[in-house]
mmCIF file of C-alpha atoms and ligand atoms in Angstrom:
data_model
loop_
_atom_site.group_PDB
_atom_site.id
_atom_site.type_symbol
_atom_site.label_atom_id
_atom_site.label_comp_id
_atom_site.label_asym_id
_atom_site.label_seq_id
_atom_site.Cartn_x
_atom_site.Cartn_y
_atom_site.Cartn_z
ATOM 1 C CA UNK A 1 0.000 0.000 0.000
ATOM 2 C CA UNK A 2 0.994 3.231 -0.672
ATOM 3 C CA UNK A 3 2.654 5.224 2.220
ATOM 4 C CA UNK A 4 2.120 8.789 2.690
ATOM 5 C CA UNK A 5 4.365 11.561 4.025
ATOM 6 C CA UNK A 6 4.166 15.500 4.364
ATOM 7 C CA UNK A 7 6.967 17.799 4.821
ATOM 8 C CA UNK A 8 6.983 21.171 5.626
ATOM 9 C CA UNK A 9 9.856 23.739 6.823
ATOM 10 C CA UNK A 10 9.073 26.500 9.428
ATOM 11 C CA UNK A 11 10.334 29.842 10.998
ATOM 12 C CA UNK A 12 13.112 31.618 10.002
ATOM 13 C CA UNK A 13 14.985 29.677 6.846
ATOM 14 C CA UNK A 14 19.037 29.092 7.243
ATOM 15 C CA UNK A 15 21.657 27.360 4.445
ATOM 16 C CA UNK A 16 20.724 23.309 4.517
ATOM 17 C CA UNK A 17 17.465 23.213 4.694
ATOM 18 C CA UNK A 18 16.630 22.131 0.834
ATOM 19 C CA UNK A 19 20.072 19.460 1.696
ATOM 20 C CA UNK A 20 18.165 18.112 4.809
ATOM 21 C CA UNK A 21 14.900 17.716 2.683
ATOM 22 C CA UNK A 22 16.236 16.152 -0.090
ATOM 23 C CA UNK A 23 18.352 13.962 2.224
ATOM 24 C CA UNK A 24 15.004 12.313 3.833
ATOM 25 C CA UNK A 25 13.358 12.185 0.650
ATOM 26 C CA UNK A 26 15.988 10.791 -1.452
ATOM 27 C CA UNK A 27 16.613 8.086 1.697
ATOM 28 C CA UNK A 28 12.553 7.284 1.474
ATOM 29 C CA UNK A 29 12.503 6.797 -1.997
ATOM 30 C CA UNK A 30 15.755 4.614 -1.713
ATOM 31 C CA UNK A 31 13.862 2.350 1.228
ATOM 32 C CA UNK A 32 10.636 2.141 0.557
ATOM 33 C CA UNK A 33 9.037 0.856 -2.561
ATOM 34 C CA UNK A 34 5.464 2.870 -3.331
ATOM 35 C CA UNK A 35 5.620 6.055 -1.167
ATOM 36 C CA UNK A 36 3.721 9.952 -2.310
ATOM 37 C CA UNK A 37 5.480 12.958 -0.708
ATOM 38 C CA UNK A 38 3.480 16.033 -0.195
ATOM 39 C CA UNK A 39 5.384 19.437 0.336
ATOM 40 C CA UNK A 40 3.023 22.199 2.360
ATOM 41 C CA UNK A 41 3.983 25.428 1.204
ATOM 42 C CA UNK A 42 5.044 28.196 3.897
ATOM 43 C CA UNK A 43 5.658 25.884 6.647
ATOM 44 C CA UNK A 44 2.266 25.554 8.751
ATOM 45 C CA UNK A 45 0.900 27.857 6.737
ATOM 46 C CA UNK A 46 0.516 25.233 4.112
ATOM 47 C CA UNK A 47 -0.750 22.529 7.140
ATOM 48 C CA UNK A 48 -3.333 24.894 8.516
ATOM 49 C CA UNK A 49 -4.858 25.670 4.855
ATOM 50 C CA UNK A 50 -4.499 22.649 3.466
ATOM 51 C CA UNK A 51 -2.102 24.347 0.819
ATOM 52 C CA UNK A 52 0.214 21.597 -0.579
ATOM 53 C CA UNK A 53 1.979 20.198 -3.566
ATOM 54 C CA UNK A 54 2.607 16.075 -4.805
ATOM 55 C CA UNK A 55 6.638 16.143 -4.791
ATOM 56 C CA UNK A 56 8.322 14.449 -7.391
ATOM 57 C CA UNK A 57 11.605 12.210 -7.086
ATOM 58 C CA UNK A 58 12.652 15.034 -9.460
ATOM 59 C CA UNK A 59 11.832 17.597 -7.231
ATOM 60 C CA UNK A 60 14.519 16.189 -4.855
ATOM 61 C CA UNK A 61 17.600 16.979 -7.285
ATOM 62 C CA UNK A 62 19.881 19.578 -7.605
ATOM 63 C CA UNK A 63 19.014 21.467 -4.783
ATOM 64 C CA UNK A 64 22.044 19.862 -2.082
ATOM 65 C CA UNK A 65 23.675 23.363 -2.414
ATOM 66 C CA UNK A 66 20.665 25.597 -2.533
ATOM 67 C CA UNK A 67 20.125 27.996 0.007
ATOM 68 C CA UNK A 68 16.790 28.907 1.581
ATOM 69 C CA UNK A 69 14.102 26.437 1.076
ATOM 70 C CA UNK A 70 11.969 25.023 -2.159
ATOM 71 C CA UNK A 71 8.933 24.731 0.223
ATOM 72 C CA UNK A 72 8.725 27.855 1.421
ATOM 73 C CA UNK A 73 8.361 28.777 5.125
ATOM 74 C CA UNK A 74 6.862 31.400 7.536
ATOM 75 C CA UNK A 75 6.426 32.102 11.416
ATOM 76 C CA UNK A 76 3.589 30.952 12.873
ATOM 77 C CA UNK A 77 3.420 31.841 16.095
ATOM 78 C CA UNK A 78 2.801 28.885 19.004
ATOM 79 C CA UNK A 79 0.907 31.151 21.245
ATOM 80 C CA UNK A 80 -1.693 31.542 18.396
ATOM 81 C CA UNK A 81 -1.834 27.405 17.958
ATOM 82 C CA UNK A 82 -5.449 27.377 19.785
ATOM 83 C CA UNK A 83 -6.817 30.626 17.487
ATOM 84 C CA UNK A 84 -9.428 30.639 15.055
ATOM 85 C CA UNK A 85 -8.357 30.298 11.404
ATOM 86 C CA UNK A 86 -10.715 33.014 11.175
ATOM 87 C CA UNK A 87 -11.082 35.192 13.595
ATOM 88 C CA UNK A 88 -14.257 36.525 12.311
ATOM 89 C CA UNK A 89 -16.054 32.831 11.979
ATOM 90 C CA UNK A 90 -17.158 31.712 15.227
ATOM 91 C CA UNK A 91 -17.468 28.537 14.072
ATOM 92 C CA UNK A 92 -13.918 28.763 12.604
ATOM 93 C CA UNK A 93 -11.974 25.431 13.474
ATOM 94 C CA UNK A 94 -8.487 26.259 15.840
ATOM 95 C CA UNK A 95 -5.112 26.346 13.841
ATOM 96 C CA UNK A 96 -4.544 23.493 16.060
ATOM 97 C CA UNK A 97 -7.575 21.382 14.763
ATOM 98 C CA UNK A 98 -6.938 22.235 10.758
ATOM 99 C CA UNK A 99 -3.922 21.403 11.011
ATOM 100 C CA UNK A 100 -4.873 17.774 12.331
ATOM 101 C CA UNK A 101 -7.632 17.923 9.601
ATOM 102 C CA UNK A 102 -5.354 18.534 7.144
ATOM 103 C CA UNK A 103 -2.964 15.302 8.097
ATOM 104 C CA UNK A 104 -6.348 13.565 8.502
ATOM 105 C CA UNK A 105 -8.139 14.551 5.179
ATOM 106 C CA UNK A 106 -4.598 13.120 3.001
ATOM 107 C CA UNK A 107 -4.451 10.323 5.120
ATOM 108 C CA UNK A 108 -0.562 10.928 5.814
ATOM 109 C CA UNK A 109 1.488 8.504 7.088
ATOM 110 C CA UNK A 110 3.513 10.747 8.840
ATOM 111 C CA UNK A 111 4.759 14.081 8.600
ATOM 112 C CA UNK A 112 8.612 15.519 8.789
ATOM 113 C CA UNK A 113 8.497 19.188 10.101
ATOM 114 C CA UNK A 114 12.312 21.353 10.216
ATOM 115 C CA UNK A 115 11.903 23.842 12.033
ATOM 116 C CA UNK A 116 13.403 25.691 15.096
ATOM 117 C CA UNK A 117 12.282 26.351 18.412
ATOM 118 C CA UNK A 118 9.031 28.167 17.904
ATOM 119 C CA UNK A 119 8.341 24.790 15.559
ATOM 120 C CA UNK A 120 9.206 22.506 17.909
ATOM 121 C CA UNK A 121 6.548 23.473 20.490
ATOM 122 C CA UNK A 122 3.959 23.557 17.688
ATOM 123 C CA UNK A 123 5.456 19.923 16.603
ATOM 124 C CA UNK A 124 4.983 18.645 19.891
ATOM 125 C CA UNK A 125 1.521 19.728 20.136
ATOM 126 C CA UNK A 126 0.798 18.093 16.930
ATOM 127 C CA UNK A 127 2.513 14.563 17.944
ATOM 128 C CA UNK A 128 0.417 15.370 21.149
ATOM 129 C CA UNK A 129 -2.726 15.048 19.162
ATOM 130 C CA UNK A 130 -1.712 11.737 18.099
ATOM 131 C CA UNK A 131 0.290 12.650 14.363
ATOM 132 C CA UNK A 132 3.320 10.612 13.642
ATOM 133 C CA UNK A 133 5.755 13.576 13.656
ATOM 134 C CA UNK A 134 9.596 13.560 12.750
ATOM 135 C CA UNK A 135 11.443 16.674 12.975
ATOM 136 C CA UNK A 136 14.653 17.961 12.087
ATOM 137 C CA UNK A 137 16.930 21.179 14.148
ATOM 138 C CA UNK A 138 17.384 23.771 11.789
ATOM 139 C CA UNK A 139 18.810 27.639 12.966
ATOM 140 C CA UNK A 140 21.415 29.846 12.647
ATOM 141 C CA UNK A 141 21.160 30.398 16.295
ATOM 142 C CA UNK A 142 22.023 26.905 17.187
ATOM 143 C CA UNK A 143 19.541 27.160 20.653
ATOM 144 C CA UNK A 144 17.798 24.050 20.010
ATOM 145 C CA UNK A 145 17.783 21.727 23.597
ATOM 146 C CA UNK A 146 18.562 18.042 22.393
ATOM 147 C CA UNK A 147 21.282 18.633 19.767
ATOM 148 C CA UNK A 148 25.232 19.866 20.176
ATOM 149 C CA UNK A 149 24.717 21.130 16.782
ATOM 150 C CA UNK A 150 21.848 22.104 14.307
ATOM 151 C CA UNK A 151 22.410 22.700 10.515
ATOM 152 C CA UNK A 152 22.556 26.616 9.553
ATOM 153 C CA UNK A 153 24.912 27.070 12.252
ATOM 154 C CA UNK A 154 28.104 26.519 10.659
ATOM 155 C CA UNK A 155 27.273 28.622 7.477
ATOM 156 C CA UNK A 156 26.308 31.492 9.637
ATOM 157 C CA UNK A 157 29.147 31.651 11.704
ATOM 158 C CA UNK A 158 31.323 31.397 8.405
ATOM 159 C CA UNK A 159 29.939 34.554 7.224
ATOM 160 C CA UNK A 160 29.688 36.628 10.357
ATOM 161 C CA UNK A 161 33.677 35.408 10.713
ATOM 162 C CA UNK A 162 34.282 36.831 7.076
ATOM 163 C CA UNK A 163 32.225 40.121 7.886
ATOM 164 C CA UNK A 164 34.469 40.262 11.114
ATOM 165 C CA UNK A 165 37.453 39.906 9.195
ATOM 166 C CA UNK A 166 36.688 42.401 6.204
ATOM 167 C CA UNK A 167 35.849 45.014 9.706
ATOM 168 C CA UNK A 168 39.357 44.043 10.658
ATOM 169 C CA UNK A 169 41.352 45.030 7.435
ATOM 170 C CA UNK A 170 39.972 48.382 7.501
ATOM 171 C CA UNK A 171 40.124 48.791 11.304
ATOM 172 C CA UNK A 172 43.749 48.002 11.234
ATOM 173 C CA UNK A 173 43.800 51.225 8.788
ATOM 174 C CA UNK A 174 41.659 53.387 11.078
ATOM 175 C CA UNK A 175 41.567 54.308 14.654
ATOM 176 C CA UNK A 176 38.038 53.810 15.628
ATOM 177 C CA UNK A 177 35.688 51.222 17.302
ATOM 178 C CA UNK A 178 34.380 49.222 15.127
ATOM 179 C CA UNK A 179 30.428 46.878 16.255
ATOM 180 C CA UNK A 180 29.801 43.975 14.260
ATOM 181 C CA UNK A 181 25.930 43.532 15.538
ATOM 182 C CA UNK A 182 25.130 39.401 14.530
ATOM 183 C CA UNK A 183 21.982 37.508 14.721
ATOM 184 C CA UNK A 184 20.733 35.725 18.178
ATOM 185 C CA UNK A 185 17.922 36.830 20.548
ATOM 186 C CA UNK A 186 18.401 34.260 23.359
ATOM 187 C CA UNK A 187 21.230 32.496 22.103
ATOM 188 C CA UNK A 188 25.005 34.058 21.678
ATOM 189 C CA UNK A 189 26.472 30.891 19.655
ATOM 190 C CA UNK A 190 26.892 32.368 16.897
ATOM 191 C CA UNK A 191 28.355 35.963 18.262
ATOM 192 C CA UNK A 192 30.097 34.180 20.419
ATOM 193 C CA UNK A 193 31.830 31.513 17.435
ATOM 194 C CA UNK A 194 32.152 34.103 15.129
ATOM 195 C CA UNK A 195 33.707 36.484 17.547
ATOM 196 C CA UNK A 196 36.546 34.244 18.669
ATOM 197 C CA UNK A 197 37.703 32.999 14.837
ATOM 198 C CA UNK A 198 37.218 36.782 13.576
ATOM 199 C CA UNK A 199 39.569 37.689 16.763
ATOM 200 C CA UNK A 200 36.719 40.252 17.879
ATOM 201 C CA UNK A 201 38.222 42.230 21.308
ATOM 202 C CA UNK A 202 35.005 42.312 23.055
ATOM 203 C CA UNK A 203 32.190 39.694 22.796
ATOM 204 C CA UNK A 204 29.026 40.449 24.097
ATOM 205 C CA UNK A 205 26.326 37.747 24.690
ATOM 206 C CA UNK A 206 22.789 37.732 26.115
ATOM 207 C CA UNK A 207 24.043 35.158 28.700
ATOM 208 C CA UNK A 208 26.334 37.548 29.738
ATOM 209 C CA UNK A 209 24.969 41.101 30.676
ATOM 210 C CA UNK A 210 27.998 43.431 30.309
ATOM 211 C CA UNK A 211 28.494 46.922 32.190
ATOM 212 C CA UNK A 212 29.287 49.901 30.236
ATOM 213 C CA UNK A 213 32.165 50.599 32.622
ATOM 214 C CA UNK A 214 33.863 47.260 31.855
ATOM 215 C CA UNK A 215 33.922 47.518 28.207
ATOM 216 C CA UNK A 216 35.236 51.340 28.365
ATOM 217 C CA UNK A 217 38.115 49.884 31.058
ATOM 218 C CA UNK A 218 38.725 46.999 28.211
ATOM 219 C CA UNK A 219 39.143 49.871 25.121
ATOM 220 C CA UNK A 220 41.343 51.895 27.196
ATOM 221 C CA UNK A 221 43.567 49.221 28.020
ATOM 222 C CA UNK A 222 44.173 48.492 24.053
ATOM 223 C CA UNK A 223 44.789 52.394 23.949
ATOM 224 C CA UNK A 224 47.406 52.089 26.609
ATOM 225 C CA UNK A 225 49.019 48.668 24.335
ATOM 226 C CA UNK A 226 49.435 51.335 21.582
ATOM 227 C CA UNK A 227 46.144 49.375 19.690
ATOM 228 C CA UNK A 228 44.491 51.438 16.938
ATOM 229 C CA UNK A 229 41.621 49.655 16.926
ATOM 230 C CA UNK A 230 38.846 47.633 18.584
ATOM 231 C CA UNK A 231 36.253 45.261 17.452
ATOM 232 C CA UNK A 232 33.338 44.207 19.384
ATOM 233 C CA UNK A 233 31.163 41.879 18.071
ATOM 234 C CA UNK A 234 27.454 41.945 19.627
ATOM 235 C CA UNK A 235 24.049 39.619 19.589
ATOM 236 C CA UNK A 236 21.625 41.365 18.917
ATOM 237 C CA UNK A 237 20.379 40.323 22.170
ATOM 238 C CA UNK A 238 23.050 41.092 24.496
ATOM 239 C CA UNK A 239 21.602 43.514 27.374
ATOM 240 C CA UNK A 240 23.828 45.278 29.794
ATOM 241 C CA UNK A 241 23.558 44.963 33.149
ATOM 242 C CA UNK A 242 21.141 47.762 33.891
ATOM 243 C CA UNK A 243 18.990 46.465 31.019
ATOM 244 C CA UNK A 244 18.889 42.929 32.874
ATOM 245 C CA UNK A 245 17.713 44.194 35.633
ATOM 246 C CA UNK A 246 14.675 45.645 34.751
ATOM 247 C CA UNK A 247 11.547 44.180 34.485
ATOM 248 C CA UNK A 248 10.016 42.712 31.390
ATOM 249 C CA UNK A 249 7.368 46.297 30.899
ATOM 250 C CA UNK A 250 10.173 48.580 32.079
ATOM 251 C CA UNK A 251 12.782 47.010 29.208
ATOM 252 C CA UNK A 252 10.425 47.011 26.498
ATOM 253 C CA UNK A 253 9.527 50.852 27.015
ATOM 254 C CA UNK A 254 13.308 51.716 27.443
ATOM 255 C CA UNK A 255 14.285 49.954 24.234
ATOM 256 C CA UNK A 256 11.162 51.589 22.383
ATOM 257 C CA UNK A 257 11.947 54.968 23.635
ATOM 258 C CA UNK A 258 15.305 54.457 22.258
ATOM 259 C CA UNK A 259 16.327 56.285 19.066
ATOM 260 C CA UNK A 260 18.791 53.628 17.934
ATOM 261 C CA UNK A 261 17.664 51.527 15.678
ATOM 262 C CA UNK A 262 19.056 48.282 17.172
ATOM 263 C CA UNK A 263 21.610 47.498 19.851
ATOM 264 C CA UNK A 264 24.574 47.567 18.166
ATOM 265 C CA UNK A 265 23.873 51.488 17.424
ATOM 266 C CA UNK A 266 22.050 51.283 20.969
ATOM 267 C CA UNK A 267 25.879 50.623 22.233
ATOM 268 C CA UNK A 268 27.565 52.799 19.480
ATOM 269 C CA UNK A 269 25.727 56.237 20.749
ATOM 270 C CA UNK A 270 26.523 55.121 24.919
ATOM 271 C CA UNK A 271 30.335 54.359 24.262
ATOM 272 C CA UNK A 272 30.453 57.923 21.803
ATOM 273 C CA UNK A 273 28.636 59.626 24.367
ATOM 274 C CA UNK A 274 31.344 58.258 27.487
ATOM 275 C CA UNK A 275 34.882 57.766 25.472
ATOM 276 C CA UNK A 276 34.245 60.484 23.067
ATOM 277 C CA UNK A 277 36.286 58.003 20.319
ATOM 278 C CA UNK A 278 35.081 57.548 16.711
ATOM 279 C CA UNK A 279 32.324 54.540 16.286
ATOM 280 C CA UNK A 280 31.490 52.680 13.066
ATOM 281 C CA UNK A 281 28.391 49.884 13.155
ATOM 282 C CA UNK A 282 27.960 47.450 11.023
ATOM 283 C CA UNK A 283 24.890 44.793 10.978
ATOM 284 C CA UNK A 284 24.636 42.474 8.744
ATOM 285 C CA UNK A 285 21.385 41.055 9.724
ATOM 286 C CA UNK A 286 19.816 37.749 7.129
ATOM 287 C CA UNK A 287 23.081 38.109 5.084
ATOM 288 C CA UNK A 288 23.738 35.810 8.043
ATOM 289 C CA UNK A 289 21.379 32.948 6.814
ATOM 290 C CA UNK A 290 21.498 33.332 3.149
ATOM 291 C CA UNK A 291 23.451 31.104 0.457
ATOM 292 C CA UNK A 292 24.769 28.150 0.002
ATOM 293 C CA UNK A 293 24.968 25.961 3.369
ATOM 294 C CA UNK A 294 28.901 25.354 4.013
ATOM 295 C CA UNK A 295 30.494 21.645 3.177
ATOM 296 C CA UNK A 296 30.061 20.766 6.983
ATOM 297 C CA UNK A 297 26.136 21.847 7.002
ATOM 298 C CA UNK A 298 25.826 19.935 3.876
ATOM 299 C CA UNK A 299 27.161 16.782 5.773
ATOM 300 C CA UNK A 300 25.067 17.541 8.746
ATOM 301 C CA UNK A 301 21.633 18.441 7.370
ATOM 302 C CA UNK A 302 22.578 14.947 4.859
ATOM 303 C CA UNK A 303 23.025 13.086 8.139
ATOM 304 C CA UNK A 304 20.219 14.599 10.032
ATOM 305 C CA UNK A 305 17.564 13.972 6.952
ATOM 306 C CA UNK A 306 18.608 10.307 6.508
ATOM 307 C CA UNK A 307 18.760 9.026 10.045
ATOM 308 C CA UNK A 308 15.079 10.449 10.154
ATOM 309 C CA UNK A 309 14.294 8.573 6.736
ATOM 310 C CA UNK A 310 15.337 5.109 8.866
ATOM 311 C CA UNK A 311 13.309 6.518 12.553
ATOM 312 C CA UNK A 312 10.435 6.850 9.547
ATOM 313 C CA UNK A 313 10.733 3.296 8.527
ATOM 314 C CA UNK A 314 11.079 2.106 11.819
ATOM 315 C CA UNK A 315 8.231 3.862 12.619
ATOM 316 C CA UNK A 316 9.743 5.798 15.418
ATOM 317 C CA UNK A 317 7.777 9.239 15.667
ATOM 318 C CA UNK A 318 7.946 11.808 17.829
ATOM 319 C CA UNK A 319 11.158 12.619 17.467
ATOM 320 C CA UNK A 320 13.678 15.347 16.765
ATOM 321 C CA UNK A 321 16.687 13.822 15.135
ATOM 322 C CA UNK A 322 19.771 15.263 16.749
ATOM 323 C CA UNK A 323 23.984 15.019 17.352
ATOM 324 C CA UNK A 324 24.756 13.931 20.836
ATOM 325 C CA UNK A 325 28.137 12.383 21.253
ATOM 326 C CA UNK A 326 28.979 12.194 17.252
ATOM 327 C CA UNK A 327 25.878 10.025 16.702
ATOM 328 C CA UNK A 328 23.106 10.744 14.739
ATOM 329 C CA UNK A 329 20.008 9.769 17.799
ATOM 330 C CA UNK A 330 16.289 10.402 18.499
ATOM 331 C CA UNK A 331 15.246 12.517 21.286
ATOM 332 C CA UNK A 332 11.918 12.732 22.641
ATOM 333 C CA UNK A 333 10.174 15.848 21.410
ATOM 334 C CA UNK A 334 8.990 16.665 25.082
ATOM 335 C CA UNK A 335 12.169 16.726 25.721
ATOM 336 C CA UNK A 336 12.803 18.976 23.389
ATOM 337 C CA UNK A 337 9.859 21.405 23.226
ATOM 338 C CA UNK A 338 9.822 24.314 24.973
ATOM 339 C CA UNK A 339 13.505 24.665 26.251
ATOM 340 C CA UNK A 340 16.225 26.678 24.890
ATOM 341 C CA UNK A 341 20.188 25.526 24.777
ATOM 342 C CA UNK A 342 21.910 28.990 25.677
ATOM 343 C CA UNK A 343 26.088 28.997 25.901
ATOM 344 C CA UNK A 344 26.700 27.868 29.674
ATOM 345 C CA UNK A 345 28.888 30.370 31.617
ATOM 346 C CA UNK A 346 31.187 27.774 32.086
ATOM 347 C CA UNK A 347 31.681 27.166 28.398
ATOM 348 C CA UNK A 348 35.528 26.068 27.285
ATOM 349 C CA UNK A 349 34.588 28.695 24.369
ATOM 350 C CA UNK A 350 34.396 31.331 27.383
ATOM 351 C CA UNK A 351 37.305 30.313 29.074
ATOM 352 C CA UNK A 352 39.640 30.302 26.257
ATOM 353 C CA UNK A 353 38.691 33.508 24.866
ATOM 354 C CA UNK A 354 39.145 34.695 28.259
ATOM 355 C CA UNK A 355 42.480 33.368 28.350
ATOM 356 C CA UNK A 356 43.565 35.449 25.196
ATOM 357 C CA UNK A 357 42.177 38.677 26.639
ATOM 358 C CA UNK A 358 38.765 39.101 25.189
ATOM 359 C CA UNK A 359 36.044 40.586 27.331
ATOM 360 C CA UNK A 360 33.130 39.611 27.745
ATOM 361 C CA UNK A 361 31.792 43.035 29.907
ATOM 362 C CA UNK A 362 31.349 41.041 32.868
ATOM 363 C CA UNK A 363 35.267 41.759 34.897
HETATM 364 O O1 F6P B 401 15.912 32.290 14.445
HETATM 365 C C1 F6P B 401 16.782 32.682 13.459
HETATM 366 C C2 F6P B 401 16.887 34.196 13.400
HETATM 367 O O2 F6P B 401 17.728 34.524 12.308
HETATM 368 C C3 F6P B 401 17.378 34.876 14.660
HETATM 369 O O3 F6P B 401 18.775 34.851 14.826
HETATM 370 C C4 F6P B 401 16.861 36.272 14.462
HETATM 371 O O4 F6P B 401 16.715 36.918 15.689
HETATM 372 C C5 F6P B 401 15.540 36.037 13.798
HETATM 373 O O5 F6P B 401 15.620 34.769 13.169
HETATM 374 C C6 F6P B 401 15.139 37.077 12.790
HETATM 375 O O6 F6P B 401 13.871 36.768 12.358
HETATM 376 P P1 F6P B 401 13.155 37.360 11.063
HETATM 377 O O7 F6P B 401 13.797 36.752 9.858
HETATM 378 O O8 F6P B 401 11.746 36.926 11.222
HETATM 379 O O9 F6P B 401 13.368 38.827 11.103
#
């Protein structure tokens, strides 16, 4: 009998996600002999409206090294899961329930969902209801609980290093400050990675509120070593120590009041404002998930998208497929919904940049 999967990507795209795809679908068509693959378009989008296409083996080929994703994606929020469809039907179904009546209606076998962490609760919910869900870590942000590594990462952190070191040519020809503002909310993996191979001077991190004080002590002392320059690389949601420690209202009206546009300028206008020295920003925002994934995303989102092919024929669901310990396992998706994998202060990462001189804002 025939056997019937959908697949759908969600949130924010990153490099690998077409290689992961076409690495589960090329493994299905490999192991199983009559299967139909349907692609939802925009991620649960596609679910909730029953908006889909009939993939093609051909479908599947030539797109290893293609960035963003052939499906589509969008973000739908978790918080609106138990909505109406339509808000102004009141006997609209939840997004929750046509979803399910979507996976119902086509009679899927299962369903393989890549998505990050805003997916994963939705995913959960969805296996929770009784679908036979697979899914697959996919961010630049690498936060996902479950995995050392998701795919996205690696590409990302090769172009903020590159962006970093183009800053550094110039800055070695100028004597400013120069704030290399990279993507990650909760998460400073990627600041954090980048920072150390681009050689950045200061690092800032969300996990690590700095204090304005300690990053002007750490550009002074590279004015006293005779250094032209300094580099700080930022998250976009690093917060300083003040900002920490207010509560969730009072942040949200400070940052709104602000008239920086981000907090990379946030930091630009405080250090201008205290050191009086010359400040350059530079953000390069979704340059940071675009283009081809890198060789070693390519491996991993290959890896990732054919160990879930097997957990599919095995009929293991309700899974994320992850890398724990160099091996390709599944973890339970309530173990995985709902929690976030932030850089632990202890971090090796920390401590060696530390050991080289690189602050953090925290001394
Ligand atoms: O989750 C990936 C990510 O790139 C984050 O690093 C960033 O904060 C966010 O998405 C940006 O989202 P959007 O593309 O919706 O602006």
């Amino acid at each position: 009998m025939t056997k019937k999967y959908g697949i759908l990507t969600s949130g924010g795209d990153c490099q690998g996600l077409n290689t992961a795809i076409r690495g589960v679908a090329k493994a299905l068509y490999e192991e199983c002999d009559d299967i139909k693959i349907y692609g939802f378009l925009d991620g649960y989008r596609g679910l909730i409206q029953n908006d889909y296409k009939e993939m093609k083996p051909q479908d599947f080929s030539g797109i290893l090294t293609l960035g963003g994703t052939i499906l589509g994606t969008s973000r739908q929020p978790f918080k609106e899961i138990d909505n109406p469809v339509d808000p102004d039907d009141p006997k609209s179904p939840t997004r929750l329930d046509a979803m399910v009546k979507t996976y119902e209606k086509l009679k899927l076998d299962g369903l393989i969902i890549l998505g990050g962490n805003g997916t994963h609760k939705s995913a959960y919910s969805l296996h929770k209801r009784g679908l036979k869900v697979i899914t697959l870590p996919k961010t630049i942000d690498n936060d996902l609980w479950g995995t050392e590594m998701t795919f996205g990462f690696q590409s990302a952190v090769n172009i903020a290093t590159q962006v970093i070191d183009s800053i550094h040519t110039t800055a070695t020809s100028h004597g400013r400050v120069f704030i290399i503002e990279l993507m990650g909310h909760k998460a400073g993996w990627l600041t954090l990675h980048a920072g150390i191979a681009g050689g950045a001077d200061i690092i800032l991190i969300p996990e690590i509120p700095y204090s304005i004080d300690a990053l002007i002590e750490g550009l002074k002392k590279r004015q006293s070593q005779k250094k032209k320059f300094s580099i700080i690389a930022i998250a976009e949601g690093a917060l300083s120590t003040d900002e920490a420690a207010m509560s969730k209202k009072e942040f949200k009206k400070f940052r709104s009041d602000s008239t920086a546009p981000s907090v990379g300028y946030q930091l630009a206008q405080e250090l201008e404002k205290k050191t009086g020295q010359e400040i350059r920003v530079t953000v390069p925002g979704h340059f940071q998930r675009g283009g081809q994934p890198s060789p070693y995303d390519r491996v991993l989102a290959t890896s990732l998208g054919t160990a879930a092919a097997k957990q599919i024929t095995l009929g293991n669901f309700g899974v994320m497929m992850g890398l724990q310990n160099h091996q390709i396992v599944p973890i339970p998706l309530e173990e995985v919904a709902g929690k976030i994998k932030q850089v632990p202060l202890d971090s090796l990462l920390i401590d060696s940049a530390r050991a080289i001189g690189t602050v953090f804002g925290d001394e």
